[in-house]
CSV table of C-alpha atoms and ligand atoms in Angstrom, one decimal:
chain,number,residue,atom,x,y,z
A,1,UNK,CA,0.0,0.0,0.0
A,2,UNK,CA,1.3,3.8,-0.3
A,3,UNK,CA,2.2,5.3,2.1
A,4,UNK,CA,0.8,9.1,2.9
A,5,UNK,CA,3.2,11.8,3.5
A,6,UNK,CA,2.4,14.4,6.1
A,7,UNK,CA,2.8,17.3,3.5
A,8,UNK,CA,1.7,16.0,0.7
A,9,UNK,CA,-0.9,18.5,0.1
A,10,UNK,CA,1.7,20.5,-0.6
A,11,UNK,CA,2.7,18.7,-4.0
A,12,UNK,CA,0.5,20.4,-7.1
A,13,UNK,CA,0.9,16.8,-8.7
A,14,UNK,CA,4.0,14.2,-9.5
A,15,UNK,CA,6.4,14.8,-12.3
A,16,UNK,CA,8.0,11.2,-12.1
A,17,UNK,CA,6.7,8.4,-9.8
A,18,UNK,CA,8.5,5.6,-8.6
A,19,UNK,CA,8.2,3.5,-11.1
A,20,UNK,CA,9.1,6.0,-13.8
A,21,UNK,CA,12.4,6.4,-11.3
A,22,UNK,CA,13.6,3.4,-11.2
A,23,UNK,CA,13.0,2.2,-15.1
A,24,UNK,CA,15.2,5.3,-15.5
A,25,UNK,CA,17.8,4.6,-13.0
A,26,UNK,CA,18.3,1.0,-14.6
A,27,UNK,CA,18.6,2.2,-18.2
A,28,UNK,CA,21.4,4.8,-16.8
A,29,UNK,CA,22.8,2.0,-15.0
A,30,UNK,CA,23.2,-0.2,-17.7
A,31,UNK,CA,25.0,2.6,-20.0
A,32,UNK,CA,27.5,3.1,-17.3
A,33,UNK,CA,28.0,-0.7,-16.7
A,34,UNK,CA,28.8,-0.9,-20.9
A,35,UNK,CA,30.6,2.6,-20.8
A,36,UNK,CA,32.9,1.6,-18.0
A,37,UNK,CA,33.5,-1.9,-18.7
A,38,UNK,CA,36.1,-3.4,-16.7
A,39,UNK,CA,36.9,0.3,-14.7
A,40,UNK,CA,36.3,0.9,-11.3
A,41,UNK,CA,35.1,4.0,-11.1
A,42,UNK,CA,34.7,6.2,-8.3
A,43,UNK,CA,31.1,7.4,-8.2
A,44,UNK,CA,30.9,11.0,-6.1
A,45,UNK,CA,27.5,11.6,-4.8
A,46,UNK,CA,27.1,15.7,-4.1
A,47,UNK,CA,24.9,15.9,-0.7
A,48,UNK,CA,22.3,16.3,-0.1
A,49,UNK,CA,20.3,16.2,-3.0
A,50,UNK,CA,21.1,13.1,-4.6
A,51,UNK,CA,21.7,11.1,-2.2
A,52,UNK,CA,18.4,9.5,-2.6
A,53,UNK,CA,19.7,9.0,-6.7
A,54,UNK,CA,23.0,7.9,-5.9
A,55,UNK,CA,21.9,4.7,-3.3
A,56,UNK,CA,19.7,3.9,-5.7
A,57,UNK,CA,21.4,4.2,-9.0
A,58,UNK,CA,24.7,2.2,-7.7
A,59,UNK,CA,22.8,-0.9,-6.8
A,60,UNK,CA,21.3,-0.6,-10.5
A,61,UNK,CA,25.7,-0.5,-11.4
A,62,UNK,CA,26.9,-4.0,-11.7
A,63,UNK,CA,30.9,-2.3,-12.2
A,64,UNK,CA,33.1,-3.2,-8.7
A,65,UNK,CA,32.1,1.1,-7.9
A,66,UNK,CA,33.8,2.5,-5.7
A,67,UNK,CA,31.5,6.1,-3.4
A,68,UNK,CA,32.9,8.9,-2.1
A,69,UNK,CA,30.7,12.1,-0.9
A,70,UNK,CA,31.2,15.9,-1.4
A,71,UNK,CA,28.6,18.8,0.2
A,72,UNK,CA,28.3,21.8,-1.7
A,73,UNK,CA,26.3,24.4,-1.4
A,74,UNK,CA,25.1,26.9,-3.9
A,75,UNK,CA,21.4,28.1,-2.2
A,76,UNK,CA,20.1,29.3,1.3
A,77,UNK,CA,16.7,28.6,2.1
A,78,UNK,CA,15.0,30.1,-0.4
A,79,UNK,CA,13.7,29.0,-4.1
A,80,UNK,CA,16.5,31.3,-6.1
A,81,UNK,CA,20.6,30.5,-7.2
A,82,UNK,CA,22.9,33.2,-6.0
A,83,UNK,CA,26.1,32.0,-8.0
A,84,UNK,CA,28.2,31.2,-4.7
A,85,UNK,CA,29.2,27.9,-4.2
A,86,UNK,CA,30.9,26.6,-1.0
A,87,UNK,CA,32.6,23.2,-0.3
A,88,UNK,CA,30.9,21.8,3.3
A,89,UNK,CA,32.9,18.6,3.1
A,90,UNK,CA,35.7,17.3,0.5
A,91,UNK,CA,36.1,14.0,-0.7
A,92,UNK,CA,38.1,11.4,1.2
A,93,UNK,CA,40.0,9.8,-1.7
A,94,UNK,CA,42.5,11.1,-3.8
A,95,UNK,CA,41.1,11.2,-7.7
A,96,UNK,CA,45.1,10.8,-9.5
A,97,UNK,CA,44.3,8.2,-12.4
A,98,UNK,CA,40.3,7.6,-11.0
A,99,UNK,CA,37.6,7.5,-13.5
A,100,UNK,CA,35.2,9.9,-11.8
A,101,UNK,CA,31.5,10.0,-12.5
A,102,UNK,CA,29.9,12.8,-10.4
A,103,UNK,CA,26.4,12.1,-9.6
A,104,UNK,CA,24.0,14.9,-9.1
A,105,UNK,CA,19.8,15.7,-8.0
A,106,UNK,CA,19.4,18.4,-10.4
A,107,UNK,CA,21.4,20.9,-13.0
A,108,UNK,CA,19.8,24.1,-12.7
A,109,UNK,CA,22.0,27.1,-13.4
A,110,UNK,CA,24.9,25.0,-13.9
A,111,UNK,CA,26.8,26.8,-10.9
A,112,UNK,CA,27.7,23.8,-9.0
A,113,UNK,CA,28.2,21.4,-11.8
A,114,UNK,CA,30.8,24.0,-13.4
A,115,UNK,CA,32.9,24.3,-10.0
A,116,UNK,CA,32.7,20.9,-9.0
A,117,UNK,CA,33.9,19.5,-12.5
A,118,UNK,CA,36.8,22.1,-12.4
A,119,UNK,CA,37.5,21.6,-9.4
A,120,UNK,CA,38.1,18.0,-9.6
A,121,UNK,CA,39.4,18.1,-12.8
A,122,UNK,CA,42.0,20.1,-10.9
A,123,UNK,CA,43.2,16.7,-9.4
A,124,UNK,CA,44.3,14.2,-12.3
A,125,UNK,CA,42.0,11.6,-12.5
A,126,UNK,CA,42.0,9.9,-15.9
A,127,UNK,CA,38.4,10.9,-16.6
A,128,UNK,CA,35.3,13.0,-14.8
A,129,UNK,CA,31.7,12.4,-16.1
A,130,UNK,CA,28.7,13.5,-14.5
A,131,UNK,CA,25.4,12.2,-13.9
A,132,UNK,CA,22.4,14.0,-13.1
A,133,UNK,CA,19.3,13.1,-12.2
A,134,UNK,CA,17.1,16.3,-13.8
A,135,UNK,CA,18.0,18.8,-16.2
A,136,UNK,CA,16.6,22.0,-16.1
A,137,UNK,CA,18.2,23.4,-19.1
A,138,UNK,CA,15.7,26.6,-19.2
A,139,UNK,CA,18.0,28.0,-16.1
A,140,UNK,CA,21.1,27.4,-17.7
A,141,UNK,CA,23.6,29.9,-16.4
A,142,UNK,CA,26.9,28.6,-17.4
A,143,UNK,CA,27.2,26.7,-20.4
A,144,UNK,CA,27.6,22.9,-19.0
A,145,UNK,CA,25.7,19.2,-19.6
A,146,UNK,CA,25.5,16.6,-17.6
A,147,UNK,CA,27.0,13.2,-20.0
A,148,UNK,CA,23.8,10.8,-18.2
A,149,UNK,CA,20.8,12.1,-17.6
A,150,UNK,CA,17.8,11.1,-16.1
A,151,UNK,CA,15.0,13.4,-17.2
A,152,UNK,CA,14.8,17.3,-18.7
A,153,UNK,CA,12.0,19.5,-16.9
A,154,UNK,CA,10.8,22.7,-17.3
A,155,UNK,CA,11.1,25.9,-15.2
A,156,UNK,CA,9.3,24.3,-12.0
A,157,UNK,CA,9.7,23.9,-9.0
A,158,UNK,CA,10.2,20.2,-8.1
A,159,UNK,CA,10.9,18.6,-4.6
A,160,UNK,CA,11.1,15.1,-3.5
A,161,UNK,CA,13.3,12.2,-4.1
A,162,UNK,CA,16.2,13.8,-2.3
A,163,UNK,CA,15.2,17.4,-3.7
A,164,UNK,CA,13.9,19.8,-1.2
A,165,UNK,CA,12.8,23.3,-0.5
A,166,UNK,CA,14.0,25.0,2.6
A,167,UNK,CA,15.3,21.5,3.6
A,168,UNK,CA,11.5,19.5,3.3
A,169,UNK,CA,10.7,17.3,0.7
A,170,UNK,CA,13.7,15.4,0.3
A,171,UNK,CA,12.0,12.0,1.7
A,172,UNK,CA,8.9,12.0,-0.9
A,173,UNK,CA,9.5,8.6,-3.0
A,174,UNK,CA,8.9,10.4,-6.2
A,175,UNK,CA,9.3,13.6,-7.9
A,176,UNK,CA,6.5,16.5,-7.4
A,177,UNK,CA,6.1,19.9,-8.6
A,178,UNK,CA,5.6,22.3,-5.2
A,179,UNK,CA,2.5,24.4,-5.1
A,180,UNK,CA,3.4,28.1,-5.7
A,181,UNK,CA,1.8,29.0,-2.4
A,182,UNK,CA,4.3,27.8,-0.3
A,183,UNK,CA,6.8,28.8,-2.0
A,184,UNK,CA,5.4,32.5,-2.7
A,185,UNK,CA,3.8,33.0,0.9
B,201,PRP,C1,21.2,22.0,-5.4
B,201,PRP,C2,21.3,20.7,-6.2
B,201,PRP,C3,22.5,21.0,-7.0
B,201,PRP,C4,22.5,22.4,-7.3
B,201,PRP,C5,22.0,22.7,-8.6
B,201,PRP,O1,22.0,21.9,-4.3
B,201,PRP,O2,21.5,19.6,-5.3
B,201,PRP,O3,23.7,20.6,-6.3
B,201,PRP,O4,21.6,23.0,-6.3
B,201,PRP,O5,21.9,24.1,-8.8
B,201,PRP,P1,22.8,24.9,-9.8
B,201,PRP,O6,22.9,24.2,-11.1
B,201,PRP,O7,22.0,26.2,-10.0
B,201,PRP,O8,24.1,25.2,-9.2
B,201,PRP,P2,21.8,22.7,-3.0
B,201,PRP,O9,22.9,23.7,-2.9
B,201,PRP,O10,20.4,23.3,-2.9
B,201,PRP,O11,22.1,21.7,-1.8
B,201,PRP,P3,21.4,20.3,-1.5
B,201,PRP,O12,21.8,19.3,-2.5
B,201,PRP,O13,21.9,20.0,-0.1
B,201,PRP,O14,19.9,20.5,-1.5
């Protein structure tokens, strides 16, 4: 049976529902298993956002993976980008020679994505993908693309799955668009 959320009357309807998520998340999977045949690649999931993504999509990954975790921050509480990206916590492993995939909620202006793949790059490994759950490619800021992608959306507001808004949200199952009205009041 499914489950109610508390605050689901907050959600004006669902975008992507489980299902939808994890056919998705397997067909991504499967691309990375072929694209990184016999690699062990060092998948980097970017708190807190995708962490809900990244547990999933790495069982779907058959490859010997190996996780590491990086917070970043780019937002306060509200609903708009301000362009400032800070590093909360740094990776634990050192990325000389890795095959890095970079796994990510959501490319909105491209703020994060651009300083995080820079960033890394910064630190030999042999190769840096990224992989992003939602594309959002009407916010584009900075001219970047994710290499996997999950699904393109349009200038919304969406929340769950991992996503939030002033840190709610994040433990809906699927992926909702917010009501204006609690984002505007
Ligand atoms: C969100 C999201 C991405 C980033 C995308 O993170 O998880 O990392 O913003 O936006 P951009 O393309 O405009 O940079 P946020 O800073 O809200 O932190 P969170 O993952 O902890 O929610």
């Amino acid at each position: 049976m499914k489950k109610h959320y508390q605050f689901e009357n907050d959600v004006e309807k669902i975008l992507f529902s489980e299902e939808e998520i994890a056919e998705r998340l397997s067909v991504l999977a499967e691309k990375i298993d072929k694209d990184y045949f016999g690699k062990r690649p060092l998948m980097v999931c970017v708190l807190k956002g995708s962490v809900l993504f990244f547990t999933d999509l790495i069982r779907e990954i058959t490859l010997p993976v190996e996780i590491d975790f990086m917070s970043i921050s780019s937002y306060g509480a509200g609903a708009t980008t301000s362009g400032e990206v800070k590093v909360l916590k740094d990776l634990d492993n050192r990325l000389d020679g890795r095959d890095v995939i970079i796994v990510e909620d959501i490319v909105d202006s491209g703020f994060t994505l651009n300083y995080m793949t820079k960033l890394l790059s910064s630190r030999n490994p042999a190769s840096i993908k990224v992989c992003a759950l939602l594309d959002k490619p009407s916010r584009r800021k900075v001219d970047i693309k994710a290499d996997y992608i999950g699904f393109e959306v349009g200038n919304e507001f969406v929340i769950g799955y991992g996503l939030d808004y002033a840190q709610k949200y994040r433990n809906l199952p699927y992926i909702g668009i917010l009501k204006r009205s609690v984002y505007e009041k």
